[in-house]
Short mmCIF file of C-alpha atoms in Angstrom, two decimals:
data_model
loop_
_atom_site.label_atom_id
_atom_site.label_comp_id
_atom_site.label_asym_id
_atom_site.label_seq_id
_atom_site.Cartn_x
_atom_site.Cartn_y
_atom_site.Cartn_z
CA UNK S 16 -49.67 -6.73 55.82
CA UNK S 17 -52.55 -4.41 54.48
CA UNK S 18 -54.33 -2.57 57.37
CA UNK S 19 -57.32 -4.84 57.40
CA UNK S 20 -55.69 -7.76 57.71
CA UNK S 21 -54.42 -8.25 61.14
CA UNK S 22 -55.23 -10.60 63.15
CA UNK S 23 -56.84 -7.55 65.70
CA UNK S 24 -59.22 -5.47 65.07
CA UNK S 25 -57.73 -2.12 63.41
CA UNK S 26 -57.05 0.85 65.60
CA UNK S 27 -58.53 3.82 63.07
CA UNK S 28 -57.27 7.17 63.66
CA UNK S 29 -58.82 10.59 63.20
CA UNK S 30 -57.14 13.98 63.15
CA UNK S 31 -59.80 17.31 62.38
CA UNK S 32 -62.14 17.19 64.40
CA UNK S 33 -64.03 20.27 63.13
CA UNK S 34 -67.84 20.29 61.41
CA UNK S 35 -67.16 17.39 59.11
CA UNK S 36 -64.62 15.69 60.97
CA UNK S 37 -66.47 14.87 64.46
CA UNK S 38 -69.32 13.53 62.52
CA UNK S 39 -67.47 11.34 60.55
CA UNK S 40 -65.34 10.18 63.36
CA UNK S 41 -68.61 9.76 65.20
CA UNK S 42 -69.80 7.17 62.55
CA UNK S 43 -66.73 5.09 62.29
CA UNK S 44 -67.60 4.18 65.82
CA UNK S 45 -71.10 3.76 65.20
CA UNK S 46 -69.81 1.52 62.21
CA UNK S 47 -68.35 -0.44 64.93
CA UNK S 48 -64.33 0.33 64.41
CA UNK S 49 -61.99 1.53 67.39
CA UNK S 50 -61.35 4.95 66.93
CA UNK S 51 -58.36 6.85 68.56
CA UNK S 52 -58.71 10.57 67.83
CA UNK S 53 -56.81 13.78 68.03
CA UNK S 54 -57.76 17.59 67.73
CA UNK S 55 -55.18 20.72 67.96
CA UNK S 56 -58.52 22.42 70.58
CA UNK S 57 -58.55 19.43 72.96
CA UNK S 58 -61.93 20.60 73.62
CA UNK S 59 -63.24 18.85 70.52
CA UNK S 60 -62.39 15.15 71.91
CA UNK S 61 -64.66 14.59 74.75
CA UNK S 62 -67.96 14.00 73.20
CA UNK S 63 -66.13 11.11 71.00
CA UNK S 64 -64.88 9.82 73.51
CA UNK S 65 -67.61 9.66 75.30
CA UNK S 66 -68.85 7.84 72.10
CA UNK S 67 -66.58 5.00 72.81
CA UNK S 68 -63.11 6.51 71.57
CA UNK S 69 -59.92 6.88 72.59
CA UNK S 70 -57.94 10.53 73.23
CA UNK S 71 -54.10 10.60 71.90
CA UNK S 72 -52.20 13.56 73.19
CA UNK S 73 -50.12 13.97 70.24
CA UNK S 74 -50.41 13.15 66.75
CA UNK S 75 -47.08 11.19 66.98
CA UNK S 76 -49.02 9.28 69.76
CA UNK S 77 -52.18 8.54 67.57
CA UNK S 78 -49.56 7.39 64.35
CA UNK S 79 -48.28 4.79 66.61
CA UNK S 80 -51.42 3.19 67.76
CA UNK S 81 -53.48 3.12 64.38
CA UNK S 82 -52.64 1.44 61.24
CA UNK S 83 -55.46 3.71 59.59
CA UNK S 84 -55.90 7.52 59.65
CA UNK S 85 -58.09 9.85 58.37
CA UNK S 86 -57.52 13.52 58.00
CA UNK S 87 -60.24 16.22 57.97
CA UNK S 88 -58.19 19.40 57.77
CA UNK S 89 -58.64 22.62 56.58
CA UNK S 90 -55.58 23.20 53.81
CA UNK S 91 -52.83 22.18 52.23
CA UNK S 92 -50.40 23.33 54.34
CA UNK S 93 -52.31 21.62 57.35
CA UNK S 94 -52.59 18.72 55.55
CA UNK S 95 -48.32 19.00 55.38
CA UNK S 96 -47.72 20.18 58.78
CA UNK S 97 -50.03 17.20 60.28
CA UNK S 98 -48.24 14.89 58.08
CA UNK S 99 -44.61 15.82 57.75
CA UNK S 100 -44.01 18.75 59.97
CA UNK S 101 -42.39 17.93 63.93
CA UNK S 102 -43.98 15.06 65.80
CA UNK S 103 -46.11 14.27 62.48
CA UNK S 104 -47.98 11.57 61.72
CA UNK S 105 -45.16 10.32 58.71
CA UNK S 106 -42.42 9.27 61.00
CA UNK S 107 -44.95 7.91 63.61
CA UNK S 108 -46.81 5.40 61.69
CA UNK S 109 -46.07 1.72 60.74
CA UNK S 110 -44.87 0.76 57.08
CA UNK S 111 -48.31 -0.99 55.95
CA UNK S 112 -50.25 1.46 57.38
CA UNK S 113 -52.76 3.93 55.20
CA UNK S 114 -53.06 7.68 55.35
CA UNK S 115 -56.88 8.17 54.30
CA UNK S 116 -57.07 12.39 53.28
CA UNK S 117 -60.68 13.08 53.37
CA UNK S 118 -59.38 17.12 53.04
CA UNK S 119 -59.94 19.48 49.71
CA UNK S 120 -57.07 20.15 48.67
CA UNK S 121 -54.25 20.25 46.32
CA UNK S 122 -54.27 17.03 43.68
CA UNK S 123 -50.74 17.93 42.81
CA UNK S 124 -49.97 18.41 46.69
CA UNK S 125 -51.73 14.85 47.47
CA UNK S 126 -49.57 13.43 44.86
CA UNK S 127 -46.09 15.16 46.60
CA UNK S 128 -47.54 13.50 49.77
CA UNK S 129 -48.58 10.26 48.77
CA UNK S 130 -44.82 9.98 47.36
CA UNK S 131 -43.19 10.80 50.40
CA UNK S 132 -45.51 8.42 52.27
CA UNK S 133 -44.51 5.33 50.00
CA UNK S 134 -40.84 6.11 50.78
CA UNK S 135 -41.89 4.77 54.19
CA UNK S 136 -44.09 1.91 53.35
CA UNK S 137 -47.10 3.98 54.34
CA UNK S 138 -50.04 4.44 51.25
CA UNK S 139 -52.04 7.42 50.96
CA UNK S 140 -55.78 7.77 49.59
CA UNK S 141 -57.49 10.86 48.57
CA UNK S 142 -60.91 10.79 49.38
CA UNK S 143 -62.67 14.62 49.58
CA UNK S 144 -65.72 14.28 50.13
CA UNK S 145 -69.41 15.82 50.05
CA UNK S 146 -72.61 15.77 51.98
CA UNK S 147 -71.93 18.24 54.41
CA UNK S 148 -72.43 18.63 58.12
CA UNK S 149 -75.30 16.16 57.79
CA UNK S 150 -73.89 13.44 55.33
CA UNK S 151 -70.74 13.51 57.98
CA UNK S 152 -73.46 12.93 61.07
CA UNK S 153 -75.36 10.20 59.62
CA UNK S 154 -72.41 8.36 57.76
CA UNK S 155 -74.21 9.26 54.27
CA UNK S 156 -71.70 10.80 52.29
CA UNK S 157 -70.20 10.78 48.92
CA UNK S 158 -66.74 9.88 48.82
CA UNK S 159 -64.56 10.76 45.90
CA UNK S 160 -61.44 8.41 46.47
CA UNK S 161 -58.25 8.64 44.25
CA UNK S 162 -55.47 6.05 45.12
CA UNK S 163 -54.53 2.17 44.12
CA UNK S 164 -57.20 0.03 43.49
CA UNK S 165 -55.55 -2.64 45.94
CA UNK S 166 -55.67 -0.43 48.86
CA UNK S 167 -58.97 1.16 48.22
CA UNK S 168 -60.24 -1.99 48.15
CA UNK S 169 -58.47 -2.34 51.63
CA UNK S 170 -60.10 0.57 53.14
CA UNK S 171 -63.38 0.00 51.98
CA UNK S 172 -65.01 -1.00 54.99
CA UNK S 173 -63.41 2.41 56.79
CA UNK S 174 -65.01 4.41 54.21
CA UNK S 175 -68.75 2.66 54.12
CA UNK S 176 -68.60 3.40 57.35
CA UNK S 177 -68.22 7.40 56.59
CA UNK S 178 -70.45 7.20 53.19
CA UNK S 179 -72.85 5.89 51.39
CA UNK S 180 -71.40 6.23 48.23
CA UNK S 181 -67.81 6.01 47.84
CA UNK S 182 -66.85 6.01 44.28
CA UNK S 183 -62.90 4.54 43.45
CA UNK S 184 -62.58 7.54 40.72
CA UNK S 185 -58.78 6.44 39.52
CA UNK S 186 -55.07 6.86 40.83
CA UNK S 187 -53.88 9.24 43.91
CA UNK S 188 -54.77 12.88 43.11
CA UNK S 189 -58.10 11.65 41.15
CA UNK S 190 -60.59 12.50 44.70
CA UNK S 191 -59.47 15.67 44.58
CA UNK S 192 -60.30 16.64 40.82
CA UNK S 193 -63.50 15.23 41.07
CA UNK S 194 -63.92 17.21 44.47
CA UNK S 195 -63.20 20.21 42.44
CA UNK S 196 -65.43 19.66 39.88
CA UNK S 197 -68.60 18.65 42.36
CA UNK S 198 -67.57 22.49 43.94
CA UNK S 199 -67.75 24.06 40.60
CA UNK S 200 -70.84 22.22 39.83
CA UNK S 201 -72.78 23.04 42.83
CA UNK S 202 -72.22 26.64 43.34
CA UNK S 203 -72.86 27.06 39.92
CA UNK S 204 -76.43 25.81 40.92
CA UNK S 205 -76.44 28.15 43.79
CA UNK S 206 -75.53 31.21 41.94
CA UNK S 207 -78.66 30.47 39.46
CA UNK S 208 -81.17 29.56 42.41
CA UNK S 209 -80.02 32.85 43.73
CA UNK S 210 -80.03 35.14 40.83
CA UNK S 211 -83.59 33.15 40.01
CA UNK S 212 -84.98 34.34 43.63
CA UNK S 213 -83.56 37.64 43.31
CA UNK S 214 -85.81 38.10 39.84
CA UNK S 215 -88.91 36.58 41.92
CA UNK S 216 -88.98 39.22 44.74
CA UNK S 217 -88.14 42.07 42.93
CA UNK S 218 -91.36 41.12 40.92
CA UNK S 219 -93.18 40.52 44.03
CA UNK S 220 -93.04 36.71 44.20
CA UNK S 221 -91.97 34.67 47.06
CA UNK S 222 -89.06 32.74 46.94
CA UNK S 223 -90.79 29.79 48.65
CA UNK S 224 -93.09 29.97 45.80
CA UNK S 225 -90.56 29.59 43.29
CA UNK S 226 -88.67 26.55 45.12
CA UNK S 227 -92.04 24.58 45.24
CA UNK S 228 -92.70 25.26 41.71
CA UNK S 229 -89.26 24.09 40.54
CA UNK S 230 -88.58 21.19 42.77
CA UNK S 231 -91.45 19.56 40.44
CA UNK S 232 -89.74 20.28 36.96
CA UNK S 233 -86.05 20.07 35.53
CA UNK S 234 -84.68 22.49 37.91
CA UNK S 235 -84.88 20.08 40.87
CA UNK S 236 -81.71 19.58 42.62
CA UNK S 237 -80.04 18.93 45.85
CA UNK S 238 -78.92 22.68 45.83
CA UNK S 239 -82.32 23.73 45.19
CA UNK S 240 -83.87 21.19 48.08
CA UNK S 241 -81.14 21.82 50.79
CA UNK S 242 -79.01 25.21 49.93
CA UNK S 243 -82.05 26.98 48.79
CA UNK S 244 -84.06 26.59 51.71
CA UNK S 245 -81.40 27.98 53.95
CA UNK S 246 -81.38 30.96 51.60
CA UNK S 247 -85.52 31.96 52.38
CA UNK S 248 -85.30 30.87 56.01
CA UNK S 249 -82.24 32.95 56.58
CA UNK S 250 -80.03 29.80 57.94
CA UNK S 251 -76.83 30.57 57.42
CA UNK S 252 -75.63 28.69 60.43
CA UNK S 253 -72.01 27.16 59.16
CA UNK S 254 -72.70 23.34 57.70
CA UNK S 255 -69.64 24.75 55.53
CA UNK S 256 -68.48 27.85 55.68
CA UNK S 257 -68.51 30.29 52.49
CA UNK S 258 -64.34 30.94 53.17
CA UNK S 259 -63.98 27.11 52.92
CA UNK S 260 -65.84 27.00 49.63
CA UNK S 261 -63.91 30.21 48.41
CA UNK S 262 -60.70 28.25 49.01
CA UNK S 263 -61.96 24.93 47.08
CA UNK S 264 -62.94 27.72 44.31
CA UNK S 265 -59.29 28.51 44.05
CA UNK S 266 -58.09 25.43 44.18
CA UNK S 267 -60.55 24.11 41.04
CA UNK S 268 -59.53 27.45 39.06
CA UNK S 269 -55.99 26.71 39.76
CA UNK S 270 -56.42 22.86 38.16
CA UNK S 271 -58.21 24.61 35.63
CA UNK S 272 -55.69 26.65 34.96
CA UNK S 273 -53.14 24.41 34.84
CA UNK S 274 -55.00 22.64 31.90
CA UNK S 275 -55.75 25.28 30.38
CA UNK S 276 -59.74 24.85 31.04
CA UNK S 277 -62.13 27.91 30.39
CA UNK S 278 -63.97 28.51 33.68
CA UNK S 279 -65.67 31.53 33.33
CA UNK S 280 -68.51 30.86 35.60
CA UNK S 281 -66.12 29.65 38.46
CA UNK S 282 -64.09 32.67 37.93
CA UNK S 283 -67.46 34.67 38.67
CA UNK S 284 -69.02 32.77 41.70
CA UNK S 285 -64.86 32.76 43.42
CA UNK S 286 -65.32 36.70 42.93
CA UNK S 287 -68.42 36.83 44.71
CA UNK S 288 -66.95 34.16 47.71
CA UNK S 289 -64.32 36.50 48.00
CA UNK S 290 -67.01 39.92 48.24
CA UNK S 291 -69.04 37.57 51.05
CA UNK S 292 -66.00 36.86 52.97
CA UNK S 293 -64.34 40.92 52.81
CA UNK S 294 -67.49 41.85 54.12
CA UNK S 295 -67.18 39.61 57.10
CA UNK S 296 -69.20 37.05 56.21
CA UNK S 297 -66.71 34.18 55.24
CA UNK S 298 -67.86 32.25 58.54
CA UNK S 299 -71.04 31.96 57.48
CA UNK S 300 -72.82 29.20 55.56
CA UNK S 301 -71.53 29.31 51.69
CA UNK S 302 -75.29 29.03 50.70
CA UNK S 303 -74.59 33.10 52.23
CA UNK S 304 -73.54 33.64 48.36
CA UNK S 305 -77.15 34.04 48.06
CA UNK S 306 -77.07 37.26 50.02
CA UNK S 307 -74.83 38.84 48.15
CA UNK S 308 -76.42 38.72 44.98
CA UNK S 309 -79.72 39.81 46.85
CA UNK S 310 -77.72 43.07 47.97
CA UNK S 311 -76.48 43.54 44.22
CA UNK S 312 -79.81 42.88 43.03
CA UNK S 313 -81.29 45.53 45.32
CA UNK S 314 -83.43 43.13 47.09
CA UNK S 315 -83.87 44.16 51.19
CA UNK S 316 -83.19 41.10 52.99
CA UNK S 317 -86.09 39.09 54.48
CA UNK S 318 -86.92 39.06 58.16
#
C-alpha cells in the first residue's frame, strides 16, 4: 500500500526542526496533514505543536506512527545517523512507507541510502530544496525531487504542501545534483552583485543606486532582489547560514569532480565561504560573502 492510500488520513513525520525545517513542518499542517515531529533540542517542538502537531520522544517513536517522513538535516552523516544509526528511523518504519530527504547532501550518499531503505520495503525521495527561510514559512518553495516516478507521484500532495514548485527532475540522487547546481548558480550571482557594489562605492556610488538601476535591465535576479538587499542594509541575520552554503559548495565541487567538470568559479566563491567562516563569520547569512569581498576590495563597511 503506497503511503497515500490508506484508508486514514497519513500520519507525516518531520525530523530537523532548524530554520528551514520548522517552517516547512509548519506548512504541512497548514496544508491540512497530521504532523508528528521530532527535534534532537526538544525546545524546537512546542510552537508546532502548538500549531496542531504531535511531539514523538524518539525518532524510533515518530518511524512507527508515520508512514511519511521528511528530513531537514544538516549533513550527510546526520542524514545516516537519523536514518540508520541506534533507535533510527530505518528499523522503525513500516515497509510501504516513504523517507522524503529534503537535506543537501551527498547524491551518491542518497543513492547508498535509498538502497538500504528498499531492502526494507521503505522508498526514499531526494528532494533539496530552495527558497530559504521564507519559501519554508509560506510553503513557496522549489523542490528539486529525485526518486521513482510512481512514488513521487505518491508524495505529491506532501510536497505542494511545502512548495510551490516541485519539479520530478529524474531517478534517486537527481534532487541533489540539481541542488548543487542551483548553489553554484546562485552564489555565482552573488559574487558578481558583490564585486559590482564593491566597484560602485569605491567610485562614490551607492549601492542602492546600482540595485535600482539593474533590477530594470538583464541583470535582474532573485539574488539581486533578495541577497543584495541584505548586503546594503547590513542583514545578515541567518535565513541560511554562509557555513551551510560552504558545505553545499563542497559537495557540488566534489560531483564536479567526480565528472571531471571544470568549476573554476565554484572553486573561487568555496575559497571565499571558507575565508567568511575562519574569520568567524560562518553563522552568519551566506549573502555575508558580500563582506568579504568589500574588505578585499578596501571598501569600509557601511553603518
Amino acid at each position: 500500500m503506497s503511503a497515500t492510500q490508506s484508508s486514514s488520513p497519513v500520519r507525516v513525520g518531520f525530523i530537523g526542526l532548524g530554520v528551514m525545517g520548522r517552517g516547512m513542518a509548519g506548512s504541512l499542517l497548514r496544508a491540512g496533514h497530521a504532523v508528528t515531529v521530532f527535534n534532537r533540542n526538544a525546545q524546537a517542538m512546542p510552537p508546532l505543536v502548538e500549531q496542531g502537531a504531535q511531539a514523538a520522544d524518539s525518532i524510533a517513536a515518530l518511524g512507527a506512527s508515520c508512514r511519511v517522513v521528511f528530513l531537514c538535516l544538516s549533513d550527510t552523516a546526520a542524514v545516516e545517523a537519523v536514518l540508520f544509526g541506534e533507535g533510527g528511523l530505518a528499523q522503525a518504519l513500516a515497509a510501504g512507507s516513504t523517507v522524503i530527504d529534503t537535506s543537501t547532501i551527498s547524491a551518491p550518499a542518497t543513492r547508498g541510502f535509498a538502497a538500504r531503505l528498499a531492502e526494507r520495503g521503505v522508498a526514499m525521495l531526494d528532494s533539496p530544496v530552495s527558497g530559504g527561510q521564507q519559501g519554508a514559512a509560506t510553503g513557496s518553495l522549489s523542490c528539486m525531487v529525485g526518486g521513482d516516478a510512481a512514488v513521487f507521484a505518491a508524495c505529491l500532495p506532501y510536497l505542494q504542501a511545502i512548495g510551490s514548485k516541485v519539479a520530478h527532475v529524474g531517478g534517486i540522487g537527481a534532487g541533489q545534483v540539481v541542488k548543487a547546481c542551483n548553489q553554484v548558480a546562485v552564489t555565482g550571482v552573488m559574487l558578481g552583485v558583490a564585486e559590482a557594489f564593491a566597484l560602485a562605492r569605491r567610485h562614490d556610488v551607492a549601492p542602492a543606486v546600482v540595485r535600482e538601476a539593474l533590477l530594470g535591465g538583464a541583470a535582474r535576479s532573485m539574488v539581486l532582489e533578495k541577497n543584495a538587499l541584505r548586503l546594503i542594509e547590513r542583514d545578515f541575520q541567518p535565513g541560511f547560514k554562509a557555513e551551510l552554503m560552504r558545505k553545499d559548495l563542497r559537495l557540488a565541487l566534489q560531483a564536479g569532480q567526480d565528472r571531471g567538470v571544470f568549476m573554476p568559479g565554484a572553486a573561487l566563491i568555496a575559497q571565499l565561504l571558507e575565508g567568511v567562516c575562519s574569520a568567524g563569520e560562518g553563522g552568519l547569512d551566506w549573502s555575508a560573502l558580500g563582506k568579504l569581498v568589500e574588505t578585499l576590495s578596501g571598501v569600509e563597511e557601511q553603518a
